Amino acid sequence: MTFLEFLLLLLVAYYVIYVLLWIVLDCNVALWFKSKFGVSLSSMRGQVVWITGASSGIGRSLALSLARHGVRLVLSARRVEQLEVVQEECLAAARGLLATKDVLILPMDMLQLQRHESNLFTVLNHFDRLDVLVNNAGRSQRASWTDIEIEVDRELFELDVFSVVHLTRLVVRYFIEQNGGRGHVAATSSIAGFGPVPFSATYCAAKHALNAYLLSLKLEMRKLDVTIFAPGPIATDFLQEAFTGEQGAKYGQSTANQKRMTADRCGELFAVALANKMDLTWCGLFPVNLLAYCARNPTLTKILGQFMTEQTLNKIREGKL
């Protein structure tokens, strides 16, 4: 065997192993590695993490994962009763590491931009610090491209993009004033934010826009840690509240009996990404994780597009394949 043949064999073996990992793992390789050999979540003990959209789903599961390691929390959402339930769950999960004062309930409507600054002051008055902002609030969408009213486009962008950017700017300014620009902001994006899927045009566009905002922020502020966490299909109630193509309408469907990653596993991986200050990570069950990797490669995306119809892609994203 010549040296060139040996190198080619190594290259082929590398890609075969890499593809097998994408089939077996439920997240990108770097995130899996950090979950096994990276910085422990206990390193965040005592830090203050503000989570929006914390009353259910990924936000709730992330809060529980952090609470188990003594991370102090600010839980924000519109539904106060559910926030109170999550607060109790976090205190129970902490097993004595947290007191009631360490898990602050902060009712908040992300669309009320005029109250963002006072909400931030509430956090700072209570804890006298903020270490991490996690922008998790938002809504998904199910609609055909041609049926979407322009008002829906605007409303979805207001919630999933502009409200997030507005709150993040306020927090980043705080980091600049108090810590010389050191701090950590994160957002729940989506695999649809770098690999578009059918029947969610506005949502895909919004997540692309959010990613671009945050990546641009990282370019301008090298001391700031920016984490973009992009999950695939997750078993939450988010489809109940999802936008459609019609203004004021909700999709109102359940994710029960679908092939989706559990919210608890998603929350664990999100927590790992935060503790290790990772930039872009994603998660999802097979074949979502493999498709996410392909979506990062224009050539592979084009090849897959020749073999997969929009119906097939939709079945995968809905957990029906």
PDB file of N, CA and C in Angstrom, residues 108-188:
ATOM      1  N   MET A 108     -43.447  38.039  32.744  1.00  0.00           N
ATOM      2  CA  MET A 108     -42.932  38.891  31.668  1.00  0.00           C
ATOM      3  C   MET A 108     -43.559  38.516  30.342  1.00  0.00           C
ATOM      4  N   ASP A 109     -43.991  39.517  29.608  1.00  0.00           N
ATOM      5  CA  ASP A 109     -44.442  39.357  28.230  1.00  0.00           C
ATOM      6  C   ASP A 109     -43.355  39.940  27.341  1.00  0.00           C
ATOM      7  N   MET A 110     -42.704  39.094  26.548  1.00  0.00           N
ATOM      8  CA  MET A 110     -41.581  39.546  25.735  1.00  0.00           C
ATOM      9  C   MET A 110     -41.968  40.664  24.776  1.00  0.00           C
ATOM     10  N   LEU A 111     -43.229  40.727  24.390  1.00  0.00           N
ATOM     11  CA  LEU A 111     -43.664  41.737  23.430  1.00  0.00           C
ATOM     12  C   LEU A 111     -43.818  43.123  24.058  1.00  0.00           C
ATOM     13  N   GLN A 112     -43.790  43.199  25.365  1.00  0.00           N
ATOM     14  CA  GLN A 112     -43.863  44.491  26.052  1.00  0.00           C
ATOM     15  C   GLN A 112     -42.447  45.048  26.212  1.00  0.00           C
ATOM     16  N   LEU A 113     -41.923  45.546  25.106  1.00  0.00           N
ATOM     17  CA  LEU A 113     -40.539  46.009  25.087  1.00  0.00           C
ATOM     18  C   LEU A 113     -40.281  47.119  26.094  1.00  0.00           C
ATOM     19  N   GLN A 114     -41.291  47.932  26.336  1.00  0.00           N
ATOM     20  CA  GLN A 114     -41.116  49.073  27.234  1.00  0.00           C
ATOM     21  C   GLN A 114     -40.860  48.637  28.674  1.00  0.00           C
ATOM     22  N   ARG A 115     -41.104  47.359  28.985  1.00  0.00           N
ATOM     23  CA  ARG A 115     -40.896  46.867  30.344  1.00  0.00           C
ATOM     24  C   ARG A 115     -39.614  46.048  30.482  1.00  0.00           C
ATOM     25  N   HIS A 116     -38.907  45.830  29.398  1.00  0.00           N
ATOM     26  CA  HIS A 116     -37.692  45.022  29.455  1.00  0.00           C
ATOM     27  C   HIS A 116     -36.654  45.592  30.427  1.00  0.00           C
ATOM     28  N   GLU A 117     -36.464  46.901  30.369  1.00  0.00           N
ATOM     29  CA  GLU A 117     -35.441  47.509  31.217  1.00  0.00           C
ATOM     30  C   GLU A 117     -35.795  47.388  32.689  1.00  0.00           C
ATOM     31  N   SER A 118     -37.068  47.619  33.024  1.00  0.00           N
ATOM     32  CA  SER A 118     -37.474  47.485  34.430  1.00  0.00           C
ATOM     33  C   SER A 118     -37.371  46.035  34.885  1.00  0.00           C
ATOM     34  N   ASN A 119     -37.617  45.088  33.973  1.00  0.00           N
ATOM     35  CA  ASN A 119     -37.461  43.672  34.318  1.00  0.00           C
ATOM     36  C   ASN A 119     -35.999  43.363  34.635  1.00  0.00           C
ATOM     37  N   LEU A 120     -35.093  43.921  33.839  1.00  0.00           N
ATOM     38  CA  LEU A 120     -33.669  43.727  34.095  1.00  0.00           C
ATOM     39  C   LEU A 120     -33.295  44.325  35.454  1.00  0.00           C
ATOM     40  N   PHE A 121     -33.808  45.508  35.766  1.00  0.00           N
ATOM     41  CA  PHE A 121     -33.513  46.133  37.052  1.00  0.00           C
ATOM     42  C   PHE A 121     -34.025  45.266  38.207  1.00  0.00           C
ATOM     43  N   THR A 122     -35.167  44.618  38.013  1.00  0.00           N
ATOM     44  CA  THR A 122     -35.716  43.726  39.039  1.00  0.00           C
ATOM     45  C   THR A 122     -34.751  42.580  39.325  1.00  0.00           C
ATOM     46  N   VAL A 123     -34.195  42.007  38.249  1.00  0.00           N
ATOM     47  CA  VAL A 123     -33.224  40.920  38.403  1.00  0.00           C
ATOM     48  C   VAL A 123     -31.998  41.408  39.163  1.00  0.00           C
ATOM     49  N   LEU A 124     -31.484  42.572  38.776  1.00  0.00           N
ATOM     50  CA  LEU A 124     -30.265  43.097  39.395  1.00  0.00           C
ATOM     51  C   LEU A 124     -30.500  43.535  40.833  1.00  0.00           C
ATOM     52  N   ASN A 125     -31.664  44.064  41.121  1.00  0.00           N
ATOM     53  CA  ASN A 125     -31.977  44.462  42.496  1.00  0.00           C
ATOM     54  C   ASN A 125     -32.092  43.236  43.404  1.00  0.00           C
ATOM     55  N   HIS A 126     -32.570  42.141  42.831  1.00  0.00           N
ATOM     56  CA  HIS A 126     -32.765  40.931  43.634  1.00  0.00           C
ATOM     57  C   HIS A 126     -31.453  40.190  43.871  1.00  0.00           C
ATOM     58  N   PHE A 127     -30.666  40.002  42.814  1.00  0.00           N
ATOM     59  CA  PHE A 127     -29.445  39.197  42.909  1.00  0.00           C
ATOM     60  C   PHE A 127     -28.159  40.033  42.908  1.00  0.00           C
ATOM     61  N   ASP A 128     -28.286  41.284  42.517  1.00  0.00           N
ATOM     62  CA  ASP A 128     -27.113  42.163  42.415  1.00  0.00           C
ATOM     63  C   ASP A 128     -26.133  41.695  41.342  1.00  0.00           C
ATOM     64  N   ARG A 129     -26.576  40.850  40.449  1.00  0.00           N
ATOM     65  CA  ARG A 129     -25.727  40.385  39.353  1.00  0.00           C
ATOM     66  C   ARG A 129     -26.572  39.587  38.364  1.00  0.00           C
ATOM     67  N   LEU A 130     -26.037  39.427  37.167  1.00  0.00           N
ATOM     68  CA  LEU A 130     -26.615  38.531  36.162  1.00  0.00           C
ATOM     69  C   LEU A 130     -25.458  37.962  35.365  1.00  0.00           C
ATOM     70  N   ASP A 131     -25.418  36.636  35.264  1.00  0.00           N
ATOM     71  CA  ASP A 131     -24.311  35.978  34.571  1.00  0.00           C
ATOM     72  C   ASP A 131     -24.687  35.498  33.175  1.00  0.00           C
ATOM     73  N   VAL A 132     -25.910  34.986  33.037  1.00  0.00           N
ATOM     74  CA  VAL A 132     -26.313  34.404  31.755  1.00  0.00           C
ATOM     75  C   VAL A 132     -27.763  34.779  31.450  1.00  0.00           C
ATOM     76  N   LEU A 133     -28.008  35.241  30.242  1.00  0.00           N
ATOM     77  CA  LEU A 133     -29.374  35.435  29.748  1.00  0.00           C
ATOM     78  C   LEU A 133     -29.672  34.342  28.729  1.00  0.00           C
ATOM     79  N   VAL A 134     -30.760  33.604  28.955  1.00  0.00           N
ATOM     80  CA  VAL A 134     -31.189  32.573  28.009  1.00  0.00           C
ATOM     81  C   VAL A 134     -32.509  33.000  27.388  1.00  0.00           C
ATOM     82  N   ASN A 135     -32.469  33.374  26.120  1.00  0.00           N
ATOM     83  CA  ASN A 135     -33.682  33.763  25.386  1.00  0.00           C
ATOM     84  C   ASN A 135     -34.355  32.502  24.844  1.00  0.00           C
ATOM     85  N   ASN A 136     -35.361  32.042  25.567  1.00  0.00           N
ATOM     86  CA  ASN A 136     -36.035  30.804  25.169  1.00  0.00           C
ATOM     87  C   ASN A 136     -37.467  31.029  24.698  1.00  0.00           C
ATOM     88  N   ALA A 137     -38.054  32.166  25.043  1.00  0.00           N
ATOM     89  CA  ALA A 137     -39.447  32.427  24.669  1.00  0.00           C
ATOM     90  C   ALA A 137     -39.592  32.539  23.156  1.00  0.00           C
ATOM     91  N   GLY A 138     -40.711  32.048  22.651  1.00  0.00           N
ATOM     92  CA  GLY A 138     -40.974  32.132  21.215  1.00  0.00           C
ATOM     93  C   GLY A 138     -42.061  31.158  20.806  1.00  0.00           C
ATOM     94  N   ARG A 139     -42.459  31.251  19.549  1.00  0.00           N
ATOM     95  CA  ARG A 139     -43.497  30.366  19.011  1.00  0.00           C
ATOM     96  C   ARG A 139     -43.060  29.825  17.658  1.00  0.00           C
ATOM     97  N   SER A 140     -43.533  28.629  17.349  1.00  0.00           N
ATOM     98  CA  SER A 140     -43.224  28.003  16.068  1.00  0.00           C
ATOM     99  C   SER A 140     -44.318  28.354  15.056  1.00  0.00           C
ATOM    100  N   GLN A 141     -44.383  27.601  13.956  1.00  0.00           N
ATOM    101  CA  GLN A 141     -45.363  27.893  12.905  1.00  0.00           C
ATOM    102  C   GLN A 141     -45.610  26.654  12.042  1.00  0.00           C
ATOM    103  N   ARG A 142     -46.825  26.533  11.570  1.00  0.00           N
ATOM    104  CA  ARG A 142     -47.172  25.525  10.578  1.00  0.00           C
ATOM    105  C   ARG A 142     -48.113  26.178   9.558  1.00  0.00           C
ATOM    106  N   ALA A 143     -47.630  26.345   8.324  1.00  0.00           N
ATOM    107  CA  ALA A 143     -48.431  26.984   7.274  1.00  0.00           C
ATOM    108  C   ALA A 143     -47.729  26.833   5.937  1.00  0.00           C
ATOM    109  N   SER A 144     -48.517  26.785   4.882  1.00  0.00           N
ATOM    110  CA  SER A 144     -47.951  26.777   3.531  1.00  0.00           C
ATOM    111  C   SER A 144     -47.431  28.175   3.192  1.00  0.00           C
ATOM    112  N   TRP A 145     -46.352  28.226   2.441  1.00  0.00           N
ATOM    113  CA  TRP A 145     -45.684  29.488   2.126  1.00  0.00           C
ATOM    114  C   TRP A 145     -46.647  30.501   1.520  1.00  0.00           C
ATOM    115  N   THR A 146     -47.476  30.059   0.591  1.00  0.00           N
ATOM    116  CA  THR A 146     -48.356  30.979  -0.144  1.00  0.00           C
ATOM    117  C   THR A 146     -49.569  31.422   0.668  1.00  0.00           C
ATOM    118  N   ASP A 147     -49.828  30.746   1.791  1.00  0.00           N
ATOM    119  CA  ASP A 147     -51.019  31.070   2.586  1.00  0.00           C
ATOM    120  C   ASP A 147     -50.743  32.000   3.755  1.00  0.00           C
ATOM    121  N   ILE A 148     -49.482  32.374   3.956  1.00  0.00           N
ATOM    122  CA  ILE A 148     -49.124  33.164   5.147  1.00  0.00           C
ATOM    123  C   ILE A 148     -49.439  34.638   4.921  1.00  0.00           C
ATOM    124  N   GLU A 149     -50.236  35.200   5.818  1.00  0.00           N
ATOM    125  CA  GLU A 149     -50.544  36.628   5.751  1.00  0.00           C
ATOM    126  C   GLU A 149     -49.343  37.432   6.249  1.00  0.00           C
ATOM    127  N   ILE A 150     -49.135  38.586   5.649  1.00  0.00           N
ATOM    128  CA  ILE A 150     -47.967  39.399   5.999  1.00  0.00           C
ATOM    129  C   ILE A 150     -48.016  39.829   7.462  1.00  0.00           C
ATOM    130  N   GLU A 151     -49.213  39.942   8.030  1.00  0.00           N
ATOM    131  CA  GLU A 151     -49.336  40.295   9.443  1.00  0.00           C
ATOM    132  C   GLU A 151     -48.734  39.204  10.332  1.00  0.00           C
ATOM    133  N   VAL A 152     -48.858  37.939   9.900  1.00  0.00           N
ATOM    134  CA  VAL A 152     -48.271  36.830  10.650  1.00  0.00           C
ATOM    135  C   VAL A 152     -46.752  36.913  10.596  1.00  0.00           C
ATOM    136  N   ASP A 153     -46.224  37.234   9.414  1.00  0.00           N
ATOM    137  CA  ASP A 153     -44.767  37.409   9.292  1.00  0.00           C
ATOM    138  C   ASP A 153     -44.280  38.445  10.301  1.00  0.00           C
ATOM    139  N   ARG A 154     -44.980  39.558  10.372  1.00  0.00           N
ATOM    140  CA  ARG A 154     -44.561  40.635  11.268  1.00  0.00           C
ATOM    141  C   ARG A 154     -44.668  40.206  12.734  1.00  0.00           C
ATOM    142  N   GLU A 155     -45.776  39.566  13.094  1.00  0.00           N
ATOM    143  CA  GLU A 155     -45.987  39.179  14.488  1.00  0.00           C
ATOM    144  C   GLU A 155     -44.965  38.145  14.947  1.00  0.00           C
ATOM    145  N   LEU A 156     -44.657  37.182  14.098  1.00  0.00           N
ATOM    146  CA  LEU A 156     -43.694  36.160  14.467  1.00  0.00           C
ATOM    147  C   LEU A 156     -42.297  36.756  14.630  1.00  0.00           C
ATOM    148  N   PHE A 157     -41.935  37.667  13.721  1.00  0.00           N
ATOM    149  CA  PHE A 157     -40.627  38.314  13.843  1.00  0.00           C
ATOM    150  C   PHE A 157     -40.563  39.202  15.085  1.00  0.00           C
ATOM    151  N   GLU A 158     -41.656  39.844  15.434  1.00  0.00           N
ATOM    152  CA  GLU A 158     -41.667  40.674  16.646  1.00  0.00           C
ATOM    153  C   GLU A 158     -41.356  39.840  17.878  1.00  0.00           C
ATOM    154  N   LEU A 159     -41.932  38.632  17.946  1.00  0.00           N
ATOM    155  CA  LEU A 159     -41.747  37.777  19.115  1.00  0.00           C
ATOM    156  C   LEU A 159     -40.419  37.026  19.077  1.00  0.00           C
ATOM    157  N   ASP A 160     -40.154  36.350  17.974  1.00  0.00           N
ATOM    158  CA  ASP A 160     -39.005  35.441  17.911  1.00  0.00           C
ATOM    159  C   ASP A 160     -37.682  36.140  17.610  1.00  0.00           C
ATOM    160  N   VAL A 161     -37.743  37.375  17.104  1.00  0.00           N
ATOM    161  CA  VAL A 161     -36.503  38.063  16.741  1.00  0.00           C
ATOM    162  C   VAL A 161     -36.354  39.393  17.489  1.00  0.00           C
ATOM    163  N   PHE A 162     -37.238  40.335  17.206  1.00  0.00           N
ATOM    164  CA  PHE A 162     -37.026  41.702  17.694  1.00  0.00           C
ATOM    165  C   PHE A 162     -37.106  41.820  19.213  1.00  0.00           C
ATOM    166  N   SER A 163     -38.026  41.093  19.852  1.00  0.00           N
ATOM    167  CA  SER A 163     -38.094  41.161  21.317  1.00  0.00           C
ATOM    168  C   SER A 163     -36.844  40.556  21.939  1.00  0.00           C
ATOM    169  N   VAL A 164     -36.324  39.498  21.314  1.00  0.00           N
ATOM    170  CA  VAL A 164     -35.096  38.858  21.801  1.00  0.00           C
ATOM    171  C   VAL A 164     -33.905  39.799  21.644  1.00  0.00           C
ATOM    172  N   VAL A 165     -33.809  40.421  20.498  1.00  0.00           N
ATOM    173  CA  VAL A 165     -32.708  41.353  20.239  1.00  0.00           C
ATOM    174  C   VAL A 165     -32.768  42.528  21.213  1.00  0.00           C
ATOM    175  N   HIS A 166     -33.967  43.042  21.465  1.00  0.00           N
ATOM    176  CA  HIS A 166     -34.124  44.198  22.356  1.00  0.00           C
ATOM    177  C   HIS A 166     -33.666  43.864  23.768  1.00  0.00           C
ATOM    178  N   LEU A 167     -34.126  42.739  24.304  1.00  0.00           N
ATOM    179  CA  LEU A 167     -33.739  42.355  25.660  1.00  0.00           C
ATOM    180  C   LEU A 167     -32.243  42.060  25.731  1.00  0.00           C
ATOM    181  N   THR A 168     -31.731  41.400  24.713  1.00  0.00           N
ATOM    182  CA  THR A 168     -30.310  41.048  24.694  1.00  0.00           C
ATOM    183  C   THR A 168     -29.434  42.295  24.676  1.00  0.00           C
ATOM    184  N   ARG A 169     -29.837  43.311  23.910  1.00  0.00           N
ATOM    185  CA  ARG A 169     -29.049  44.555  23.867  1.00  0.00           C
ATOM    186  C   ARG A 169     -28.955  45.198  25.249  1.00  0.00           C
ATOM    187  N   LEU A 170     -30.052  45.188  25.976  1.00  0.00           N
ATOM    188  CA  LEU A 170     -30.040  45.764  27.322  1.00  0.00           C
ATOM    189  C   LEU A 170     -29.087  44.997  28.229  1.00  0.00           C
ATOM    190  N   VAL A 171     -29.129  43.677  28.148  1.00  0.00           N
ATOM    191  CA  VAL A 171     -28.271  42.853  28.999  1.00  0.00           C
ATOM    192  C   VAL A 171     -26.803  43.004  28.598  1.00  0.00           C
ATOM    193  N   VAL A 172     -26.537  43.060  27.298  1.00  0.00           N
ATOM    194  CA  VAL A 172     -25.155  43.224  26.844  1.00  0.00           C
ATOM    195  C   VAL A 172     -24.596  44.568  27.304  1.00  0.00           C
ATOM    196  N   ARG A 173     -25.421  45.606  27.283  1.00  0.00           N
ATOM    197  CA  ARG A 173     -24.971  46.913  27.783  1.00  0.00           C
ATOM    198  C   ARG A 173     -24.615  46.822  29.266  1.00  0.00           C
ATOM    199  N   TYR A 174     -25.393  46.051  30.014  1.00  0.00           N
ATOM    200  CA  TYR A 174     -25.077  45.820  31.426  1.00  0.00           C
ATOM    201  C   TYR A 174     -23.729  45.116  31.556  1.00  0.00           C
ATOM    202  N   PHE A 175     -23.499  44.098  30.734  1.00  0.00           N
ATOM    203  CA  PHE A 175     -22.221  43.385  30.775  1.00  0.00           C
ATOM    204  C   PHE A 175     -21.051  44.331  30.466  1.00  0.00           C
ATOM    205  N   ILE A 176     -21.269  45.226  29.520  1.00  0.00           N
ATOM    206  CA  ILE A 176     -20.205  46.176  29.159  1.00  0.00           C
ATOM    207  C   ILE A 176     -19.907  47.115  30.321  1.00  0.00           C
ATOM    208  N   GLU A 177     -20.961  47.629  30.958  1.00  0.00           N
ATOM    209  CA  GLU A 177     -20.784  48.587  32.046  1.00  0.00           C
ATOM    210  C   GLU A 177     -20.186  47.952  33.296  1.00  0.00           C
ATOM    211  N   GLN A 178     -20.616  46.710  33.591  1.00  0.00           N
ATOM    212  CA  GLN A 178     -20.205  46.087  34.842  1.00  0.00           C
ATOM    213  C   GLN A 178     -18.983  45.197  34.714  1.00  0.00           C
ATOM    214  N   ASN A 179     -18.836  44.537  33.569  1.00  0.00           N
ATOM    215  CA  ASN A 179     -17.804  43.506  33.439  1.00  0.00           C
ATOM    216  C   ASN A 179     -16.863  43.722  32.260  1.00  0.00           C
ATOM    217  N   GLY A 180     -16.893  44.913  31.673  1.00  0.00           N
ATOM    218  CA  GLY A 180     -16.025  45.159  30.538  1.00  0.00           C
ATOM    219  C   GLY A 180     -16.379  44.335  29.313  1.00  0.00           C
ATOM    220  N   GLY A 181     -17.627  43.924  29.235  1.00  0.00           N
ATOM    221  CA  GLY A 181     -18.077  43.148  28.073  1.00  0.00           C
ATOM    222  C   GLY A 181     -18.107  41.653  28.304  1.00  0.00           C
ATOM    223  N   ARG A 182     -17.657  41.214  29.477  1.00  0.00           N
ATOM    224  CA  ARG A 182     -17.691  39.780  29.761  1.00  0.00           C
ATOM    225  C   ARG A 182     -19.068  39.388  30.280  1.00  0.00           C
ATOM    226  N   GLY A 183     -19.599  38.331  29.742  1.00  0.00           N
ATOM    227  CA  GLY A 183     -20.916  37.849  30.114  1.00  0.00           C
ATOM    228  C   GLY A 183     -21.305  36.732  29.158  1.00  0.00           C
ATOM    229  N   HIS A 184     -22.536  36.291  29.260  1.00  0.00           N
ATOM    230  CA  HIS A 184     -22.966  35.151  28.451  1.00  0.00           C
ATOM    231  C   HIS A 184     -24.426  35.343  28.056  1.00  0.00           C
ATOM    232  N   VAL A 185     -24.700  35.337  26.757  1.00  0.00           N
ATOM    233  CA  VAL A 185     -26.070  35.361  26.261  1.00  0.00           C
ATOM    234  C   VAL A 185     -26.291  34.119  25.414  1.00  0.00           C
ATOM    235  N   ALA A 186     -27.495  33.585  25.496  1.00  0.00           N
ATOM    236  CA  ALA A 186     -27.825  32.369  24.758  1.00  0.00           C
ATOM    237  C   ALA A 186     -29.242  32.483  24.220  1.00  0.00           C
ATOM    238  N   ALA A 187     -29.542  31.666  23.240  1.00  0.00           N
ATOM    239  CA  ALA A 187     -30.879  31.667  22.654  1.00  0.00           C
ATOM    240  C   ALA A 187     -31.243  30.270  22.175  1.00  0.00           C
ATOM    241  N   THR A 188     -32.510  29.943  22.336  1.00  0.00           N
ATOM    242  CA  THR A 188     -33.044  28.725  21.752  1.00  0.00           C
ATOM    243  C   THR A 188     -33.391  29.040  20.305  1.00  0.00           C
TER     244      THR A 188
END
